[in-house]
Short mmCIF file of C-alpha atoms in Angstrom, two decimals:
data_model
loop_
_atom_site.label_atom_id
_atom_site.label_comp_id
_atom_site.label_asym_id
_atom_site.label_seq_id
_atom_site.Cartn_x
_atom_site.Cartn_y
_atom_site.Cartn_z
CA MET A 1 145.93 69.75 65.08
CA GLN A 2 143.39 71.30 67.45
CA LEU A 3 141.70 74.01 65.39
CA SER A 4 141.23 75.11 61.79
CA VAL A 5 139.77 78.59 61.25
CA ILE A 6 138.04 78.95 57.88
CA ILE A 7 137.50 82.51 56.64
CA LEU A 8 135.48 82.95 53.45
CA ASN A 9 136.26 86.28 51.79
CA TYR A 10 134.59 88.30 49.07
CA ASN A 11 135.76 91.86 48.36
CA VAL A 12 136.47 92.96 51.94
CA ARG A 13 140.25 93.23 51.74
CA TYR A 14 140.79 95.62 54.66
CA PHE A 15 138.40 93.88 57.04
CA LEU A 16 140.03 90.59 56.07
CA GLU A 17 143.45 91.92 57.04
CA LEU A 18 142.18 93.04 60.44
CA CYS A 19 140.40 89.71 60.95
CA VAL A 20 143.44 87.57 60.08
CA LEU A 21 145.65 89.66 62.38
CA SER A 22 143.27 89.02 65.27
CA VAL A 23 143.01 85.29 64.49
CA GLN A 24 146.80 84.97 64.35
CA SER A 25 147.04 86.49 67.82
CA ALA A 26 144.30 84.18 69.10
CA LEU A 27 146.09 81.08 67.73
CA GLU A 28 149.48 81.98 69.19
CA HIS A 29 149.28 79.29 71.89
CA ILE A 30 147.04 76.86 69.99
CA ASP A 31 148.01 74.18 67.49
CA GLY A 32 145.93 75.63 64.71
CA GLU A 33 145.76 76.91 61.15
CA ILE A 34 144.03 79.65 59.18
CA ILE A 35 142.44 78.85 55.84
CA VAL A 36 141.27 81.80 53.76
CA VAL A 37 138.97 80.94 50.88
CA ASP A 38 138.49 83.78 48.41
CA ASN A 39 135.34 83.72 46.26
CA ASN A 40 136.87 85.46 43.24
CA SER A 41 137.20 88.91 44.82
CA GLU A 42 137.66 91.86 42.48
CA ASP A 43 139.76 93.81 44.98
CA ASP A 44 143.35 92.99 45.97
CA SER A 45 142.40 90.61 48.81
CA CYS A 46 144.50 87.76 47.44
CA GLN A 47 147.52 89.95 46.73
CA MET A 48 147.32 91.32 50.27
CA MET A 49 147.14 87.82 51.73
CA LYS A 50 150.20 86.65 49.77
CA LEU A 51 152.28 89.66 50.78
CA ARG A 52 151.07 90.12 54.37
CA PHE A 53 150.37 86.51 55.40
CA PRO A 54 152.46 84.20 53.19
CA ASN A 55 152.16 81.34 55.70
CA VAL A 56 148.35 81.36 55.71
CA LYS A 57 146.70 78.79 53.47
CA LEU A 58 144.93 80.68 50.67
CA ILE A 59 142.43 79.09 48.29
CA GLU A 60 141.53 81.24 45.27
CA ASN A 61 138.19 80.26 43.74
CA ARG A 62 137.65 81.18 40.10
CA ASP A 63 134.03 82.09 40.73
CA ASN A 64 131.81 83.31 43.58
CA TYR A 65 130.49 79.97 44.79
CA GLY A 66 128.45 81.42 47.64
CA PHE A 67 128.75 80.90 51.39
CA PRO A 68 128.00 77.14 51.68
CA LYS A 69 130.25 75.85 48.91
CA GLY A 70 133.03 78.32 49.72
CA ASN A 71 133.18 77.13 53.32
CA ASN A 72 132.88 73.48 52.32
CA ILE A 73 135.93 73.95 50.11
CA GLY A 74 137.86 75.32 53.09
CA VAL A 75 136.78 72.56 55.49
CA ALA A 76 137.76 69.91 52.91
CA VAL A 77 141.45 70.78 53.40
CA ALA A 78 141.24 71.48 57.16
CA GLN A 79 143.29 69.38 59.56
CA GLY A 80 141.92 70.46 62.93
CA LYS A 81 139.88 68.40 65.36
CA TYR A 82 137.67 71.47 65.57
CA ILE A 83 136.79 73.97 62.86
CA CYS A 84 135.61 77.54 63.23
CA ILE A 85 133.59 79.15 60.44
CA LEU A 86 134.45 82.84 60.75
CA ASN A 87 133.32 85.89 58.78
CA PRO A 88 136.08 88.12 57.39
CA ASP A 89 134.47 91.22 58.96
CA THR A 90 135.04 90.00 62.51
CA VAL A 91 137.61 90.64 65.22
CA VAL A 92 138.36 88.01 67.86
CA ALA A 93 140.14 88.48 71.20
CA GLU A 94 143.46 86.83 72.01
CA ASP A 95 141.74 84.34 74.32
CA THR A 96 138.57 83.73 72.26
CA PHE A 97 139.55 80.34 70.86
CA THR A 98 141.22 79.21 74.08
CA LYS A 99 138.01 79.84 76.01
CA VAL A 100 135.62 78.43 73.41
CA LEU A 101 137.70 75.28 72.88
CA ALA A 102 137.91 74.65 76.62
CA PHE A 103 134.12 75.02 76.84
CA ALA A 104 133.59 72.74 73.84
CA GLU A 105 135.80 70.03 75.33
CA ARG A 106 133.62 69.93 78.46
CA GLN A 107 130.39 69.29 76.55
CA LYS A 108 128.87 65.94 75.70
CA ASN A 109 127.20 65.45 72.34
CA LEU A 110 128.43 68.85 71.16
CA GLY A 111 126.86 70.50 68.16
CA ILE A 112 127.90 74.11 67.46
CA VAL A 113 129.22 76.84 69.76
CA GLY A 114 128.59 80.51 69.02
CA THR A 115 129.81 83.57 70.90
CA LYS A 116 128.52 86.94 71.99
CA LEU A 117 128.66 89.26 68.97
CA ILE A 118 128.67 93.06 68.96
CA ASP A 119 128.74 95.51 66.08
CA GLY A 120 131.40 98.16 65.51
CA ALA A 121 129.71 100.55 67.95
CA GLY A 122 129.50 98.01 70.77
CA ASN A 123 125.83 97.10 70.36
CA PHE A 124 124.86 93.51 71.09
CA LEU A 125 123.75 91.62 67.98
CA PRO A 126 120.61 89.62 68.87
CA GLU A 127 121.22 87.05 66.12
CA SER A 128 124.06 85.73 68.29
CA LYS A 129 121.42 83.34 69.67
CA ARG A 130 118.21 82.30 67.97
CA GLY A 131 115.41 79.78 68.00
CA VAL A 132 114.22 77.57 65.17
CA PRO A 133 112.28 79.88 62.81
CA THR A 134 109.16 77.72 62.60
CA PRO A 135 106.30 79.39 60.72
CA PHE A 136 104.88 80.77 63.98
CA VAL A 137 108.25 81.99 65.25
CA ALA A 138 108.95 83.62 61.89
CA PHE A 139 105.54 85.28 62.05
CA THR A 140 106.35 86.85 65.45
CA LYS A 141 109.59 88.14 63.96
CA MET A 142 107.99 89.60 60.84
CA ILE A 143 105.29 91.56 62.66
CA GLY A 144 107.68 92.63 65.42
CA VAL A 145 105.50 91.35 68.27
CA TYR A 146 108.59 89.98 70.06
CA LYS A 147 109.64 93.60 70.70
CA LEU A 148 106.33 94.45 72.36
CA PHE A 149 106.39 91.47 74.73
CA PRO A 150 110.09 90.62 75.24
CA LYS A 151 109.45 88.62 78.42
CA VAL A 152 106.78 86.36 76.90
CA ASN A 153 108.76 83.25 75.99
CA VAL A 154 106.40 82.01 73.30
CA LEU A 155 106.74 85.35 71.45
CA GLY A 156 110.49 85.80 71.93
CA LYS A 157 111.78 82.55 70.47
CA TYR A 158 113.26 84.04 67.29
CA TYR A 159 116.10 85.67 69.22
CA ALA A 160 116.01 83.14 72.10
CA GLN A 161 115.06 85.92 74.49
CA HIS A 162 114.71 83.47 77.36
CA VAL A 163 118.52 83.48 77.39
CA SER A 164 120.28 86.66 78.51
CA GLU A 165 123.08 88.04 76.35
CA ASN A 166 125.31 87.55 79.42
CA GLU A 167 124.34 83.93 80.00
CA THR A 168 125.80 80.77 78.51
CA ALA A 169 123.08 78.31 77.55
CA LYS A 170 121.81 75.84 75.00
CA VAL A 171 120.11 77.49 72.02
CA ASP A 172 118.75 76.17 68.76
CA ILE A 173 120.26 78.35 66.05
CA LEU A 174 123.62 80.13 65.72
CA VAL A 175 124.86 82.63 63.18
CA GLY A 176 127.43 81.83 60.48
CA ALA A 177 129.69 84.73 61.48
CA PHE A 178 131.19 82.48 64.19
CA MET A 179 130.44 78.76 64.40
CA LEU A 180 132.83 76.39 66.18
CA MET A 181 132.25 72.64 66.02
CA LYS A 182 134.05 69.32 65.62
CA ARG A 183 135.19 68.74 62.06
CA ASP A 184 133.80 65.21 62.18
CA SER A 185 130.34 66.53 63.08
CA TYR A 186 130.44 69.00 60.19
CA GLN A 187 131.47 66.29 57.75
CA GLU A 188 128.87 63.86 59.10
CA LEU A 189 126.19 66.40 58.11
CA GLY A 190 127.80 66.97 54.72
CA GLY A 191 128.68 70.54 55.65
CA PHE A 192 126.59 73.48 54.51
CA ASP A 193 123.85 72.67 52.00
CA GLU A 194 125.14 73.98 48.67
CA ASN A 195 121.60 74.22 47.30
CA CYS A 196 121.35 77.42 49.32
CA PHE A 197 123.59 80.23 48.03
CA MET A 198 123.58 82.13 51.32
CA TYR A 199 121.53 83.56 54.27
CA SER A 200 119.71 80.47 55.60
CA ASP A 201 122.69 78.12 55.47
CA ASP A 202 123.62 78.72 59.12
CA ILE A 203 120.01 78.15 60.20
CA ASP A 204 119.92 74.94 58.19
CA LEU A 205 123.22 73.63 59.59
CA SER A 206 122.23 74.46 63.16
CA TYR A 207 118.85 72.79 62.70
CA ARG A 208 120.40 69.64 61.23
CA MET A 209 122.67 69.44 64.28
CA LEU A 210 119.54 69.44 66.44
CA LEU A 211 117.99 66.71 64.32
CA LYS A 212 121.11 64.62 65.07
CA ARG A 213 120.31 65.18 68.78
CA LYS A 214 123.38 67.33 69.32
CA SER A 215 123.40 70.45 71.51
CA ASN A 216 124.15 73.94 70.23
CA TYR A 217 125.42 76.54 72.68
CA TYR A 218 125.53 80.31 72.99
CA TYR A 219 128.74 81.08 74.91
CA HIS A 220 128.87 84.58 76.41
CA GLU A 221 132.29 84.63 78.08
CA THR A 222 134.11 86.01 75.06
CA THR A 223 132.97 88.80 72.75
CA VAL A 224 133.63 89.05 69.02
CA ILE A 225 133.11 92.16 66.90
CA HIS A 226 131.05 91.50 63.78
CA TYR A 227 130.91 94.59 61.61
CA LYS A 228 128.12 92.78 59.74
CA GLY A 229 127.01 95.49 57.30
CA GLU A 230 130.28 95.08 55.45
CA SER A 231 129.58 91.49 54.44
CA THR A 232 126.77 92.27 52.06
CA ILE A 233 125.41 95.25 50.16
CA LYS A 234 121.66 95.15 50.82
CA ASP A 235 120.39 95.82 47.30
CA GLY A 236 117.88 94.11 45.00
CA VAL A 237 120.13 91.08 44.63
CA TYR A 238 120.27 90.75 48.41
CA MET A 239 116.48 90.91 48.64
CA LYS A 240 116.04 88.20 46.03
CA ARG A 241 118.59 85.86 47.64
CA PHE A 242 117.21 86.44 51.13
CA GLN A 243 113.73 85.54 49.93
CA GLU A 244 115.02 82.43 48.13
CA ALA A 245 116.97 81.39 51.23
CA MET A 246 113.97 81.50 53.54
CA GLU A 247 111.83 79.66 50.99
CA PHE A 248 114.58 77.04 50.76
CA PHE A 249 114.57 76.44 54.53
CA TYR A 250 110.79 76.09 54.78
CA LYS A 251 110.50 73.78 51.80
CA LYS A 252 113.27 71.60 53.17
CA HIS A 253 112.15 71.28 56.79
CA PHE A 254 108.45 72.13 57.10
CA LYS A 255 105.26 70.90 55.49
CA VAL A 256 102.78 73.75 55.28
CA SER A 257 99.50 74.41 53.50
CA ARG A 258 99.28 76.33 50.23
CA PHE A 259 97.59 79.19 52.07
CA PHE A 260 100.37 79.39 54.61
CA SER A 261 103.01 79.10 51.86
CA PHE A 262 101.47 82.15 50.18
CA PHE A 263 101.36 83.96 53.52
CA MET A 264 105.00 83.14 54.24
CA LYS A 265 106.13 84.23 50.78
CA THR A 266 104.35 87.53 51.26
CA GLY A 267 105.90 87.96 54.71
CA ILE A 268 109.36 87.03 53.50
CA LEU A 269 109.09 89.53 50.65
CA PHE A 270 108.01 92.25 53.09
CA PHE A 271 110.75 91.33 55.56
CA SER A 272 113.43 91.28 52.86
CA PHE A 273 112.31 94.72 51.66
CA ILE A 274 112.79 96.00 55.21
CA LYS A 275 116.25 94.43 55.37
CA MET A 276 117.16 96.02 52.06
CA PHE A 277 116.18 99.52 53.16
CA GLN A 278 117.92 99.07 56.51
CA GLY A 279 121.14 98.89 54.54
CA GLN A 280 120.58 102.09 52.57
CA ALA A 281 123.09 104.83 53.28
CA LYS A 282 121.95 107.46 55.76
CA ALA A 283 123.33 110.89 56.37
CA LYS A 284 126.12 110.39 58.87
CA LYS A 285 127.02 112.84 61.55
CA ILE A 286 130.57 113.99 61.00
CA PRO A 287 132.66 113.69 64.18
CA GLN A 288 133.44 117.02 65.79
CA SER A 289 136.40 115.64 67.69
CA TYR A 290 138.81 112.72 67.52
CA ILE A 291 140.62 110.95 70.37
CA LEU A 292 143.59 108.73 69.57
CA TYR A 293 144.41 105.99 72.07
CA SER A 294 148.08 105.32 71.43
CA SER A 295 151.62 105.99 72.55
CA ASN A 296 152.74 107.15 69.13
CA VAL A 297 152.94 110.94 69.37
CA GLU A 298 154.10 111.26 65.75
CA LEU A 299 150.86 109.67 64.56
CA ILE A 300 148.83 112.66 65.74
CA ASN A 301 150.01 115.03 63.00
CA LYS A 302 149.55 112.43 60.27
CA ILE A 303 145.95 111.75 61.29
CA ALA A 304 145.13 115.43 61.80
CA SER A 305 146.47 116.22 58.34
CA LYS A 306 144.39 113.46 56.78
CA LEU A 307 141.15 114.31 58.60
CA GLN A 308 141.67 118.07 58.60
CA LYS A 309 140.54 118.04 62.21
CA LYS A 310 142.21 118.44 65.56
CA VAL A 311 143.10 115.09 67.13
CA PHE A 312 143.66 114.67 70.86
CA LEU A 313 146.01 112.04 72.25
CA HIS A 314 145.13 109.71 75.10
CA ASP A 315 148.70 108.65 75.81
CA LEU A 316 148.78 105.03 76.93
CA LYS A 317 152.26 105.50 78.38
CA THR A 318 150.86 107.74 81.08
CA GLU A 319 147.11 107.04 81.09
CA LYS A 320 145.10 103.86 81.59
CA MET A 321 142.71 102.34 79.04
CA VAL A 322 139.69 104.24 80.35
CA ILE A 323 137.33 106.79 78.86
CA SER A 324 139.29 109.95 78.14
CA SER A 325 138.48 113.19 79.90
CA LYS A 326 138.73 114.82 76.45
CA ILE A 327 135.69 112.90 75.19
CA SER A 328 132.53 114.95 75.11
CA LEU A 329 129.32 112.91 75.14
CA GLU A 330 127.41 115.98 73.98
CA THR A 331 129.04 116.08 70.55
CA LYS A 332 129.92 113.45 67.97
CA THR A 333 133.29 111.99 68.96
CA GLU A 334 135.27 109.31 67.19
CA VAL A 335 137.70 107.13 69.12
CA LEU A 336 140.76 105.89 67.24
CA LEU A 337 142.33 102.75 68.73
CA ASP A 338 145.95 101.94 67.90
CA ASN A 339 146.30 98.14 67.81
CA ASN A 340 150.08 98.51 68.00
CA TYR A 341 149.59 99.42 71.68
CA ILE A 342 146.16 97.95 72.45
CA SER A 343 145.42 94.23 72.34
CA PHE A 344 142.39 92.94 70.45
CA LYS A 345 140.79 91.91 73.73
CA GLU A 346 141.31 95.37 75.22
CA LEU A 347 139.82 97.18 72.24
CA ILE A 348 136.81 94.80 72.06
CA ASN A 349 136.12 95.25 75.79
CA PHE A 350 136.57 99.00 75.50
CA ILE A 351 134.14 99.34 72.58
CA GLU A 352 131.62 97.10 74.32
CA SER A 353 131.85 99.09 77.57
CA LEU A 354 131.01 102.35 75.77
CA GLU A 355 127.88 101.08 74.04
CA ASN A 356 125.17 103.76 73.72
CA LYS A 357 127.61 106.59 74.48
CA ARG A 358 127.11 108.18 71.04
CA LEU A 359 130.70 107.37 70.12
CA SER A 360 132.09 105.88 66.95
CA PHE A 361 135.25 103.78 66.76
CA LYS A 362 137.95 102.97 64.27
CA VAL A 363 140.89 100.61 64.70
CA LEU A 364 144.42 101.03 63.38
CA PRO A 365 145.50 97.40 62.84
CA LYS A 366 149.08 96.70 63.88
CA ASN A 367 151.71 97.43 61.25
CA THR A 368 149.24 99.01 58.82
CA ALA A 369 148.52 102.52 57.55
CA PHE A 370 144.73 102.63 57.72
CA PHE A 371 141.95 103.01 60.26
CA ILE A 372 138.85 100.89 59.85
CA GLY A 373 135.46 100.59 61.51
CA SER A 374 131.69 100.78 61.17
CA ASP A 375 129.18 102.93 63.05
CA HIS A 376 126.20 100.61 62.63
CA SER A 377 125.51 96.99 61.71
CA ASN A 378 123.31 98.06 58.78
CA GLU A 379 125.95 100.29 57.20
CA ARG A 380 129.01 99.66 55.12
CA GLY A 381 132.27 100.11 56.97
CA ALA A 382 134.61 103.05 56.56
CA ILE A 383 138.35 103.03 55.87
CA VAL A 384 140.71 105.96 56.34
CA LYS A 385 144.05 105.47 54.62
CA LEU A 386 146.97 107.37 56.09
CA GLU A 387 149.27 106.89 53.11
#
């Protein structure tokens, strides 16, 4: 078997359904498998998986074991030459795995491959490529100096700013939302370190690949949506675990003085407070107009009735997949994308092309009765049920 895709889920039932649908499409011409590991979700994620995807391997944990152990459990039953660690709040294109696997096969001494990630509004996610967060690099991140001098390499290492978002290159650290590697390499390292519950596990795994003299790559030629804010509620528990995770990484890999340890703890606490408040709900602008990209005319009335707003149709039978003339960039407009008529690759490219256009997007996954999306990477996603 060529590829095993491991998806660790916790209470994101609707995003999981969208993710698995996209992965199924991407594996259509690949000898591969999907393994969903559920960390004792309280929603109906497992019931949905059994009804909607009976042929997908489902592992139901009796407790929330965290990100490292949950993924290790999935990899333990994987059969693929390669594995892909994939977040449940992601959407891949039909050719994502084909492209990444072809790239991986060409590399010598391969470590991990990551892809270009965007949020639900099309914004590039800088954590797609990162440098080793040494104490100095972490310091530049915490005080934000990398933003002031983006072209100064020594100050821009946290987000590997020497590498363009549209450039494939070797990088040090990749994010756990999408990590493709050889299964043997993962097992040689012992997988994710289960002493870390979450948040620095991807940094740790990437760094250990480097210590084994393997090369990690940021691959830009396919784009994956990572809704991101849906994975974790940024509350007090988040802050505590984020702080513990960073302390774990520094204690494991760096020897620092007591003074610097105190400094780092203070910085980590400050940084984690910022991350927590970034996730707080903000007053959202309610869309003034809605544009449905579809060929299903009957869907218009159902959506209009649910939203209590007028919905315009961009009919894909007669119009191309381009920005609609009915979209006003002066007012808040939400674009509804019908996956029954639009491929995952088309909708990803479309969302990415309209970055910074003040638009929001929701996707109607094929053969479902709900729209789903997220306006910002720091916010929880939104679901609109049509039935």
